[in-house]
Tab-separated table of C-alpha atoms in Angstrom:
chain	number	residue	atom	x	y	z
L	7	MET	CA	136.177	78.829	101.419
L	8	GLU	CA	133.010	80.627	102.523
L	9	GLU	CA	130.900	82.429	99.941
L	10	PRO	CA	130.250	86.178	100.369
L	11	ALA	CA	127.154	86.903	102.451
L	12	ALA	CA	125.635	88.847	99.553
L	13	ALA	CA	125.789	85.809	97.279
L	14	THR	CA	124.227	83.591	99.934
L	15	ALA	CA	121.443	86.100	100.499
L	16	ALA	CA	120.735	86.387	96.783
L	17	ARG	CA	120.452	82.618	96.373
L	18	SER	CA	118.060	82.345	99.313
L	19	ARG	CA	115.557	84.700	97.693
L	20	PHE	CA	112.393	83.352	96.131
L	21	VAL	CA	110.618	85.544	93.590
L	22	VAL	CA	107.099	84.982	92.274
L	23	TRP	CA	106.605	86.787	88.940
L	24	LEU	CA	103.019	87.358	87.758
L	25	HIS	CA	102.548	88.112	84.059
L	26	GLY	CA	100.100	90.459	82.363
L	27	LEU	CA	96.827	89.710	80.601
L	28	GLY	CA	97.081	87.333	77.645
L	29	ASP	CA	100.662	86.356	78.409
L	30	SER	CA	102.179	83.268	80.015
L	31	GLY	CA	104.645	82.406	82.739
L	32	ARG	CA	107.004	80.672	80.353
L	33	ALA	CA	107.190	83.693	78.042
L	34	ASN	CA	108.237	85.806	81.019
L	35	GLU	CA	111.106	83.599	82.164
L	36	PRO	CA	113.755	85.866	80.537
L	37	VAL	CA	112.880	88.433	83.234
L	38	ALA	CA	115.080	86.422	85.601
L	39	GLY	CA	118.130	87.248	83.503
L	40	TYR	CA	117.972	90.965	84.259
L	41	ALA	CA	118.117	91.054	88.067
L	42	PHE	CA	118.306	89.027	91.278
L	43	ALA	CA	121.075	86.702	90.099
L	44	GLY	CA	121.030	83.473	92.078
L	45	ALA	CA	117.451	83.866	93.234
L	46	ARG	CA	114.889	81.164	92.562
L	47	TRP	CA	111.992	82.355	90.409
L	48	ALA	CA	108.490	81.016	89.851
L	49	PHE	CA	106.558	81.958	86.704
L	50	PRO	CA	102.976	80.691	87.023
L	51	THR	CA	100.535	81.038	84.130
L	52	ALA	CA	97.043	82.416	84.633
L	53	PRO	CA	94.032	80.206	83.789
L	54	THR	CA	92.340	80.782	80.444
L	55	ALA	CA	89.085	82.718	80.788
L	56	PRO	CA	86.865	85.138	78.829
L	57	VAL	CA	87.851	88.794	79.249
L	58	THR	CA	85.131	91.429	79.033
L	59	CYS	CA	87.287	94.286	77.723
L	60	ASN	CA	88.419	92.053	74.850
L	61	ARG	CA	84.833	91.246	73.801
L	62	GLY	CA	84.776	88.011	75.739
L	63	ALA	CA	87.799	86.498	74.014
L	64	ARG	CA	89.393	83.708	76.036
L	65	MET	CA	92.994	84.191	77.119
L	66	PRO	CA	95.257	83.734	80.149
L	67	SER	CA	93.795	86.075	82.768
L	68	TRP	CA	94.132	86.312	86.543
L	69	PHE	CA	90.739	88.029	86.787
L	70	ASP	CA	88.270	89.769	84.520
L	71	ILE	CA	88.956	93.288	83.271
L	72	HIS	CA	85.811	95.137	82.257
L	73	ASP	CA	87.157	98.196	80.439
L	74	THR	CA	90.221	100.134	79.411
L	75	PRO	CA	91.983	102.377	80.121
L	76	ILE	CA	92.068	101.114	83.693
L	77	THR	CA	91.512	103.788	86.333
L	78	SER	CA	90.418	103.979	89.955
L	79	LYS	CA	86.832	104.228	88.681
L	80	SER	CA	86.947	101.003	86.651
L	81	VAL	CA	84.581	98.168	87.560
L	82	ARG	CA	86.082	95.854	90.174
L	83	GLY	CA	85.014	92.199	90.268
L	84	GLU	CA	86.750	90.570	93.211
L	85	GLU	CA	85.539	86.955	93.086
L	86	ASP	CA	88.007	85.668	90.476
L	87	LEU	CA	90.707	87.971	91.892
L	88	LEU	CA	90.431	86.239	95.263
L	89	ARG	CA	90.703	82.817	93.613
L	90	SER	CA	93.959	83.911	91.996
L	91	VAL	CA	95.180	85.316	95.317
L	92	GLN	CA	94.641	81.890	96.888
L	93	GLY	CA	96.797	80.345	94.178
L	94	VAL	CA	99.644	82.779	94.874
L	95	HIS	CA	99.324	82.164	98.600
L	96	ALA	CA	99.579	78.412	98.026
L	97	MET	CA	102.887	78.927	96.197
L	98	ILE	CA	104.244	81.088	98.999
L	99	ASP	CA	103.057	78.647	101.672
L	100	ARG	CA	104.839	75.742	99.972
L	101	GLU	CA	108.056	77.724	99.747
L	102	ILE	CA	107.947	78.773	103.405
L	103	SER	CA	107.087	75.219	104.479
L	104	ALA	CA	110.196	74.066	102.583
L	105	GLY	CA	112.328	76.326	104.773
L	106	THR	CA	112.475	79.709	103.044
L	107	SER	CA	112.109	82.657	105.408
L	108	PRO	CA	109.110	84.923	104.652
L	109	GLU	CA	111.500	87.887	104.494
L	110	ASP	CA	113.209	86.227	101.520
L	111	VAL	CA	109.965	85.902	99.547
L	112	PHE	CA	109.170	88.588	96.958
L	113	VAL	CA	106.058	88.973	94.806
L	114	PHE	CA	106.421	91.001	91.608
L	115	GLY	CA	104.026	91.538	88.730
L	116	LEU	CA	103.416	93.487	85.545
L	117	SER	CA	100.113	95.177	84.685
L	118	GLN	CA	97.331	92.729	85.606
L	119	GLY	CA	100.010	90.644	87.303
L	120	GLY	CA	101.083	93.715	89.263
L	121	ALA	CA	97.505	94.151	90.419
L	122	LEU	CA	97.425	90.532	91.566
L	123	SER	CA	100.793	90.886	93.290
L	124	ILE	CA	99.655	93.737	95.539
L	125	ALA	CA	96.338	92.025	96.326
L	126	SER	CA	98.183	88.813	97.227
L	127	VAL	CA	100.641	90.577	99.519
L	128	LEU	CA	97.973	92.627	101.288
L	129	LEU	CA	95.975	89.502	102.151
L	130	TYR	CA	98.931	87.338	103.185
L	131	PRO	CA	99.135	86.678	106.946
L	132	LYS	CA	102.899	87.219	107.151
L	133	THR	CA	105.343	90.019	106.362
L	134	LEU	CA	107.227	89.247	103.148
L	135	GLY	CA	110.474	90.601	101.745
L	136	GLY	CA	108.766	92.936	99.318
L	137	CYS	CA	106.264	93.535	96.539
L	138	ALA	CA	106.924	95.307	93.241
L	139	VAL	CA	104.125	96.561	90.995
L	140	PHE	CA	105.132	97.377	87.408
L	141	SER	CA	102.542	99.450	85.489
L	142	GLY	CA	99.807	98.034	87.690
L	143	PHE	CA	96.653	99.104	89.447
L	144	LEU	CA	94.505	98.314	92.473
L	145	PRO	CA	92.095	95.524	91.455
L	146	PHE	CA	89.713	96.064	94.353
L	147	ALA	CA	87.374	98.643	95.894
L	148	SER	CA	88.165	100.733	98.973
L	149	SER	CA	86.190	98.254	101.114
L	150	PHE	CA	89.164	95.915	100.648
L	151	ARG	CA	90.966	97.966	103.303
L	152	SER	CA	89.379	96.006	106.163
L	153	ARG	CA	90.801	92.718	104.830
L	154	VAL	CA	94.442	93.795	104.904
L	155	THR	CA	96.373	91.938	107.577
L	156	ALA	CA	98.479	93.744	110.166
L	157	GLU	CA	101.572	91.746	109.193
L	158	ALA	CA	101.042	92.476	105.510
L	159	LYS	CA	101.201	96.201	106.201
L	160	LYS	CA	104.866	95.731	107.159
L	161	THR	CA	105.798	94.425	103.688
L	162	PRO	CA	107.617	97.156	101.699
L	163	VAL	CA	106.247	97.999	98.255
L	164	LEU	CA	107.865	99.442	95.138
L	165	TRP	CA	105.474	100.852	92.530
L	166	ILE	CA	106.969	101.692	89.133
L	167	HIS	CA	104.912	103.476	86.512
L	168	GLY	CA	105.447	105.244	83.204
L	169	ARG	CA	104.057	108.688	82.549
L	170	ALA	CA	103.500	107.625	78.903
L	171	ASP	CA	101.299	104.676	79.918
L	172	PHE	CA	97.895	105.124	78.289
L	173	LEU	CA	96.473	101.678	79.051
L	174	VAL	CA	96.935	102.010	82.803
L	175	PRO	CA	97.424	105.783	83.221
L	176	ILE	CA	99.813	107.055	85.842
L	177	GLU	CA	96.852	108.223	87.951
L	178	ALA	CA	96.151	104.549	88.692
L	179	GLY	CA	99.643	104.260	90.143
L	180	GLN	CA	99.237	107.459	92.124
L	181	ASP	CA	95.922	106.242	93.536
L	182	GLY	CA	97.456	102.889	94.428
L	183	THR	CA	100.375	104.476	96.210
L	184	LYS	CA	98.041	106.789	98.105
L	185	PHE	CA	95.949	103.818	99.238
L	186	LEU	CA	98.986	101.898	100.491
L	187	ARG	CA	100.442	104.870	102.314
L	188	GLY	CA	97.033	105.441	103.856
L	189	LEU	CA	97.391	101.984	105.393
L	190	GLY	CA	100.677	103.100	106.904
L	191	MET	CA	102.748	101.009	104.506
L	192	SER	CA	106.206	101.761	103.172
L	193	CYS	CA	105.673	102.411	99.460
L	194	GLU	CA	108.103	103.978	97.025
L	195	PHE	CA	106.600	105.394	93.830
L	196	LYS	CA	109.070	105.667	90.972
L	197	VAL	CA	108.085	107.315	87.691
L	198	TYR	CA	109.800	107.143	84.303
L	199	ASP	CA	108.601	109.963	82.080
L	200	GLU	CA	108.964	108.205	78.711
L	201	LEU	CA	107.947	104.710	79.778
L	202	GLY	CA	104.719	103.341	78.317
L	203	HIS	CA	102.821	100.188	79.203
L	204	GLU	CA	105.847	97.937	78.956
L	205	LEU	CA	108.741	96.487	80.879
L	206	ALA	CA	112.341	97.618	80.448
L	207	PRO	CA	115.582	96.212	81.919
L	208	TYR	CA	116.320	99.338	83.939
L	209	GLU	CA	113.087	98.848	85.890
L	210	LEU	CA	114.232	95.408	87.014
L	211	GLU	CA	117.706	96.696	87.809
L	212	TYR	CA	116.221	99.467	89.936
L	213	CYS	CA	113.969	96.936	91.666
L	214	GLU	CA	117.010	94.880	92.620
L	215	ARG	CA	118.720	97.918	94.128
L	216	TRP	CA	115.519	98.795	95.988
L	217	ALA	CA	115.243	95.281	97.418
L	218	GLY	CA	118.801	95.539	98.683
L	219	LYS	CA	118.098	98.660	100.722
L	220	GLY	CA	117.339	98.559	104.403
L	221	SER	CA	113.707	98.984	105.417
L	222	SER	CA	114.544	102.418	106.780
L	223	GLU	CA	115.354	103.562	103.250
L	224	GLN	CA	112.212	102.091	101.687
L	225	GLY	CA	110.101	104.869	103.089
L	226	ARG	CA	107.546	107.274	101.745
L	227	LYS	CA	109.687	108.782	99.066
L	228	GLY	CA	108.373	111.340	96.669
L	229	VAL	CA	108.113	110.790	92.955
L	230	ASP	CA	111.475	110.112	91.354
L	231	ARG	CA	111.387	110.766	87.627
L	232	GLY	CA	114.401	108.508	87.181
L	233	VAL	CA	116.149	108.239	83.841
L	234	SER	CA	114.751	108.754	80.394
L	235	ARG	CA	113.747	105.596	78.580
L	236	SER	CA	115.542	106.862	75.502
L	237	ASN	CA	118.835	105.899	77.143
L	238	TYR	CA	117.892	102.223	77.148
L	239	SER	CA	116.471	99.620	74.840
L	240	CYS	CA	113.360	97.724	75.822
L	241	CYS	CA	113.512	94.095	76.852
L	242	GLY	CA	113.676	91.636	74.034
L	243	PHE	CA	111.274	89.179	75.643
L	244	SER	CA	108.067	91.097	74.854
L	245	ILE	CA	106.151	94.278	75.141
L	246	PHE	CA	103.383	93.222	77.435
L	247	SER	CA	99.756	94.197	76.940
L	248	ARG	CA	97.421	94.731	79.850
């Protein structure tokens, strides 16, 4: 008996999840229980490094963060960012070499991990299935525009942000979306009014629905306020910082 096409498609997906500052891949593994059933997930952990905004304390970090709150005017140091991008690309390359289609590869991330996810997708030489940025920001200056590959511009992006986020204010999400749309990319910006700097199950559930849409529907939608966070409980696996 043949399995439904939807089940086959779900199992063929490969999702890279990039955690936030000070966290770990293993601690984020419960994320896989909220969406994309049957998909294969990868949860890498960032290298330990001193972080300027935390007075030089060493912790898992994809790249240095100089100050908070993080805005479009924050200092951008791209050297360690690009090293982390290479690591993400290596994971994607191995998966594609093993037979996974690029259109079945998704890169998602929260906060600092969301920043790394969009940087990784923009510099990848192939069009991927999608990128989702949760409470993230652009970790590079406007000069980064010239490095974005033509194929990468075809990768659809979902950007989810909370209006109650004071660590990475919603303006950072608005600026990021504006940058991506300026490149001609398909980018949906979804806002939850009561969401802070955290991850909730309904965000992942919405992301799954978004990924299941056709590319024609993943267009330049306006802000969707979505549902109030008060109707849901936050994930039990952590409230992520930075």
